[in-house]
Amino acid sequence: MNDSTKNITLKAGRRLPALGAVLLLAAGLTACGGGKDNAGPGASGSAPASSPVQSESASASATPAASPTSDANNDAALLESFKKLAQSDVSAAELSKALDDKLAQASPETGDALMREMLAYYERRISDVQEKFNPQNVQQALQKLEWPPTDDQIAKLEDEKVRALVQETTDGGYKLETAEGMYFPVVDFAKLKRADTHVTAAMKDYIALLAVESDHKSASDGGLVIDWAEVAARAAQAEAYVAAYPTSPERDQAESLFATRYIPFLLMGLSNTPVFDHETFKLDPKVKAAQQQAIADYPGTVTAKLTRQFLDVMEKTGGAVYKKGKNGQQVDIPEVKAFYDSLESHARELLDEANPNK
């Protein structure tokens, strides 16, 4: 990890909850160490070495350690049994309990594989789980709760079937969310942090990245619900994960968070939180200040480079993100449109150039 990446994780860590140790998925992305450590970003993560000195009596009485082959066979059996369970009709709550049991017996690398099966299960099932919350009686019952609802509130839901549905869902690792007047469950990734000591640092930091978003979603109803500085921090943190774990199976997901979510949010905004003033179509001074601060906070990063390139385009257009048409409508400016149209691909290219070991 280079110096600029270390700076990213340290700065971001002051803002967000910690990633392994500091946020984000990396948010730092805590460094590249072994999964059992609690060190922050940049730490090596290696476990303490055992003492090389043992007494003869201790050596004689010690139970012979399992051979590498037997350990590998055990891990393979744990993973295979969990895969079969995850592919069955098991509930999320039951699978979550099985995950804890398997993780306690597995190596960190197998722990990673178990977590991937759990994440895949959530991805497969989320639509079905959310569909159960569509009925009107469920929505009406949830509308009476204060948000975010507490366990005590859920326990007091008058409709017994709704209460059982909500309880089973939250026991399975989900949490309730609301958007556009609807109430629905989403995966509560923070609950998976309980596995931190049973997986590698790369998986620990990846789960932390997901948890940052599920704990404090970045957008809702077409608008940002975090400030611009946090958007920049999350972009830099996702980038830092890519730098720290270039060969991780989760690298592509972190890259997508960077290139399709946080960087577009920072430089393009959202429909209900645009980067420009609605009257003039020029870059909002507060947004520009946040972007300039991002360049200062994360020097030498792709986050800073893309932001600098965007502000360079703004200089050429006199600060205009769009032109105003004859009827006051929003009209594209060729230089800005070209930048926006290529933003995702350009962001991915720059990440690859900065991290050639992918």
C-alpha positions in Angstrom: 0.0 0.0 0.0 1.5 3.3 -1.0 1.6 6.5 1.2 -1.3 8.1 -0.5 -3.5 5.1 0.2 -2.5 5.1 3.8 -3.5 8.7 4.0 -6.9 7.9 2.6 -7.6 5.3 5.2 -6.5 7.5 8.1 -8.4 10.6 7.0 -11.5 8.6 6.2 -11.3 6.7 9.4 -11.9 9.9 11.3 -15.2 10.4 9.6 -16.7 7.0 9.4 -17.3 4.2 11.7 -14.3 1.9 11.2 -13.8 -0.5 8.8 -12.1 -3.2 10.2 -10.6 -0.8 12.1 -11.6 2.1 10.5 -14.3 2.2 8.2 -15.3 1.2 5.3 -14.6 -1.5 3.7 -12.0 -0.6 3.6 -12.6 2.4 4.3 -10.2 1.9 4.9 -9.8 -0.9 4.2 -7.9 -1.8 6.9 -4.7 -2.9 5.7 -3.8 -6.0 4.3 -3.3 -8.1 7.4 -4.5 -11.4 8.6 -8.2 -11.7 9.4 -7.8 -12.3 13.1 -6.3 -9.0 14.0 -8.1 -5.8 15.1 -5.4 -3.5 13.8 -6.5 -0.4 11.8 -5.6 0.5 8.2 -2.1 0.0 7.2 -1.4 -2.7 9.8 0.2 -5.9 8.7 -2.3 -8.0 10.4 0.1 -10.8 11.1 -0.7 -12.9 14.1 1.7 -13.0 17.0 4.2 -15.9 16.7 4.0 -18.7 19.2 6.9 -19.2 21.5 9.6 -21.4 19.9 10.5 -22.8 23.3 8.6 -25.6 25.0 9.5 -27.8 27.9 10.0 -31.5 27.2 7.2 -32.5 29.5 4.8 -30.1 27.7 5.9 -31.5 24.3 5.5 -35.0 25.5 2.0 -34.5 26.9 0.7 -32.3 24.1 -2.0 -33.8 21.9 -0.6 -34.3 18.4 -1.8 -31.6 16.0 -4.0 -32.5 13.1 -2.1 -32.8 9.9 -2.5 -30.2 7.1 -4.5 -32.8 5.1 -7.0 -33.4 7.9 -7.5 -29.7 8.4 -8.1 -29.2 4.7 -10.5 -32.1 4.6 -12.3 -30.6 7.6 -12.6 -27.2 6.0 -13.8 -28.7 2.7 -16.5 -30.7 4.5 -17.6 -27.6 6.5 -18.0 -25.5 3.3 -19.7 -28.3 1.3 -22.3 -28.8 4.1 -23.0 -25.1 4.4 -23.3 -24.8 0.6 -26.0 -27.5 0.6 -27.8 -25.9 3.4 -27.7 -22.5 1.7 -29.2 -23.9 -1.4 -32.1 -25.5 0.5 -35.3 -23.9 1.7 -33.7 -23.0 5.0 -34.6 -19.7 6.6 -32.2 -16.9 6.9 -32.3 -17.2 10.7 -31.4 -20.9 10.6 -28.6 -20.4 8.0 -27.2 -17.5 10.1 -26.9 -19.9 13.1 -25.2 -22.5 10.9 -22.8 -19.9 9.7 -21.7 -19.1 13.2 -21.2 -22.8 13.9 -19.1 -23.4 10.8 -17.0 -20.2 11.2 -15.9 -21.3 14.7 -14.4 -24.5 13.2 -13.0 -23.1 9.9 -9.7 -21.5 8.9 -9.9 -17.8 7.9 -9.7 -18.6 4.2 -12.6 -21.0 4.5 -14.4 -18.4 6.7 -14.2 -16.1 3.6 -15.8 -18.8 1.5 -18.6 -19.4 4.0 -19.3 -15.6 4.1 -19.5 -15.6 0.3 -22.1 -18.3 0.5 -24.1 -16.3 3.0 -23.9 -13.1 0.9 -25.0 -15.1 -2.2 -27.9 -16.5 -0.2 -29.0 -13.0 0.8 -28.7 -11.8 -2.8 -30.9 -14.7 -4.1 -33.5 -14.3 -1.4 -33.9 -10.5 -0.9 -36.7 -10.1 -3.5 -38.7 -12.9 -2.0 -38.2 -11.6 1.5 -39.2 -8.0 0.5 -42.3 -9.3 -1.3 -43.6 -10.6 2.0 -43.8 -7.0 3.2 -46.0 -5.8 0.3 -49.5 -6.7 1.7 -51.4 -3.7 2.8 -51.9 -5.0 6.4 -48.1 -5.3 6.8 -47.5 -1.8 5.4 -50.2 -0.3 7.6 -48.8 -2.0 10.7 -45.3 -0.8 10.0 -46.5 2.8 9.4 -47.4 3.0 13.1 -43.8 2.4 14.1 -41.3 5.1 14.9 -38.3 4.9 12.5 -35.9 3.3 12.8 -38.0 0.9 14.8 -36.6 -0.7 18.0 -36.9 -4.3 19.1 -39.4 -3.2 21.8 -41.6 -1.5 19.2 -41.6 -4.6 17.0 -42.5 -6.8 19.9 -45.6 -4.6 20.5 -47.0 -4.9 17.0 -50.6 -5.8 17.5 -51.0 -8.0 14.4 -49.5 -11.3 15.5 -48.7 -12.5 12.0 -47.0 -9.2 11.1 -45.1 -9.3 14.3 -43.9 -12.9 13.6 -42.9 -11.9 10.1 -40.9 -8.9 11.2 -39.2 -10.8 14.0 -38.3 -13.8 11.8 -36.9 -11.4 9.2 -34.7 -9.4 11.6 -33.5 -12.6 13.3 -32.3 -13.6 9.8 -30.0 -10.7 9.5 -32.2 -8.1 7.9 -33.3 -4.6 9.1 -36.3 -2.5 8.1 -36.0 0.5 5.8 -38.4 2.9 4.3 -38.4 4.8 1.0 -41.1 6.5 -1.1 -43.7 5.6 1.5 -43.0 1.9 1.4 -41.5 -0.3 4.2 -39.2 -3.2 3.4 -36.3 -5.3 4.7 -32.7 -4.9 3.6 -29.7 -6.9 4.6 -28.1 -5.6 7.8 -24.5 -6.2 6.9 -23.3 -4.8 10.3 -24.6 -8.0 11.8 -22.0 -10.0 9.8 -19.2 -8.1 11.5 -19.5 -10.8 14.2 -17.4 -12.9 11.9 -14.5 -10.5 11.9 -12.2 -12.8 13.9 -13.0 -15.8 11.8 -12.2 -14.4 8.3 -9.3 -12.7 6.6 -8.6 -9.0 6.7 -9.9 -8.6 3.1 -13.3 -10.1 3.9 -13.5 -8.2 7.2 -12.9 -5.0 5.4 -15.3 -5.9 2.6 -18.1 -6.6 5.1 -17.3 -3.3 6.8 -17.7 -1.5 3.5 -21.1 -3.0 3.0 -22.0 -2.2 6.5 -21.2 1.5 6.1 -23.8 1.7 3.4 -26.4 -0.4 5.2 -25.8 1.5 8.5 -26.0 4.9 6.9 -27.3 4.7 3.3 -25.9 7.2 1.0 -29.0 7.9 -1.1 -32.8 7.6 -0.9 -35.7 8.8 -2.9 -33.4 10.1 -5.6 -31.3 12.3 -3.3 -28.3 12.1 -1.0 -28.8 11.5 2.7 -25.1 12.0 3.6 -23.1 15.1 3.0 -20.7 15.7 0.1 -17.6 15.2 2.3 -18.8 11.8 3.3 -19.5 10.9 -0.4 -15.9 11.8 -1.1 -14.7 9.8 1.9 -16.6 6.7 0.7 -15.2 7.0 -2.8 -11.7 7.2 -1.5 -12.3 4.3 0.9 -13.7 2.0 -1.9 -10.7 3.0 -4.0 -8.4 2.1 -1.0 -9.9 -1.4 -0.8 -9.1 -2.0 -4.5 -5.5 -0.8 -3.8 -5.1 -2.9 -0.7 -6.6 -6.2 -2.0 -6.1 -6.2 -5.8 -6.6 -10.0 -6.1 -9.6 -10.3 -3.7 -12.7 -11.8 -5.2 -14.5 -8.8 -3.7 -12.3 -6.3 -5.6 -14.8 -5.9 -8.5 -17.7 -5.1 -6.1 -15.6 -2.5 -4.4 -14.6 -1.1 -7.8 -18.3 -0.9 -8.8 -19.2 1.0 -5.6 -16.5 3.5 -6.6 -17.2 3.8 -10.3 -21.0 3.5 -10.4 -22.0 5.0 -7.0 -19.7 7.2 -5.1 -17.8 8.9 -7.9 -21.0 9.6 -9.9 -22.6 10.9 -6.7 -19.7 13.3 -6.1 -19.3 14.6 -9.6 -22.8 14.3 -11.1 -25.1 14.4 -8.0 -28.6 12.8 -8.1 -31.9 14.0 -9.4 -33.0 15.4 -6.1 -29.5 16.5 -5.0 -27.9 17.9 -8.1 -24.3 19.4 -8.2 -25.6 22.5 -9.9 -28.0 25.4 -9.0 -31.4 25.0 -10.5 -31.7 28.6 -11.5 -28.3 29.1 -13.2 -27.3 25.5 -14.0 -23.9 26.4 -12.7 -21.9 24.3 -10.2 -23.1 24.9 -6.7 -20.4 26.7 -4.7 -20.9 24.4 -1.7 -20.5 21.3 -4.0 -17.4 22.9 -5.6 -15.9 23.6 -2.2 -16.5 20.0 -1.1 -14.9 18.7 -4.3 -11.9 21.0 -3.8 -11.6 19.7 -0.3 -11.7 16.1 -1.5 -8.7 16.8 -3.8 -6.9 18.2 -0.8 -7.9 15.3 1.5 -7.0 12.5 -0.8 -3.9 13.6 -2.8 -2.5 11.2 -5.3 -5.7 9.1 -5.6 -8.0 8.4 -8.5 -10.7 10.1 -6.5 -8.7 13.3 -6.4 -7.7 12.9 -10.1 -11.2 12.5 -11.4 -12.5 15.4 -9.3 -9.7 17.6 -10.6 -10.5 16.6 -14.1 -14.2 17.6 -13.5 -13.3 20.9 -12.1 -11.0 21.5 -15.1 -14.0 21.0 -17.3 -16.0 23.4 -15.2 -13.3 26.1 -15.7 -13.7 25.7 -19.5 -17.5 26.1 -19.2 -17.4 29.0 -16.8 -18.8 26.8 -14.1 -21.8 25.7 -16.1 -22.9 22.1 -15.8 -25.7 22.6 -18.3 -27.0 25.5 -20.5 -30.4 27.0 -20.1 -32.6 26.5 -23.2 -35.1 28.9 -24.7 -37.8 27.6 -22.4 -35.6 27.4 -19.4 -34.9 23.7 -19.9 -31.7 21.9 -19.1 -29.5 21.6 -22.2 -26.3 19.5 -22.4 -22.9 21.1 -22.8 -20.7 18.9 -25.1 -17.6 19.0 -22.8 -19.6 18.1 -19.7 -21.7 15.5 -21.5 -18.5 13.8 -22.8 -17.0 13.7 -19.3 -20.2 12.3 -17.7 -20.8 9.7 -20.5 -17.3 8.3 -20.0 -17.1 8.7 -16.2 -17.6 5.1 -15.3 -15.3 3.6 -17.8 -12.7 6.3 -17.2 -12.9 5.6 -13.4 -12.3 1.9 -13.9 -9.4 2.6 -16.3 -7.7 4.8 -13.8 -8.2 2.3 -11.0 -6.5 -0.4 -13.2 -3.6 1.9 -14.1 -3.1 2.7 -10.4 -3.4 -1.0 -9.4 -1.9 -3.0 -12.2 -1.7 -6.2 -10.0 -5.4 -6.9 -10.5 
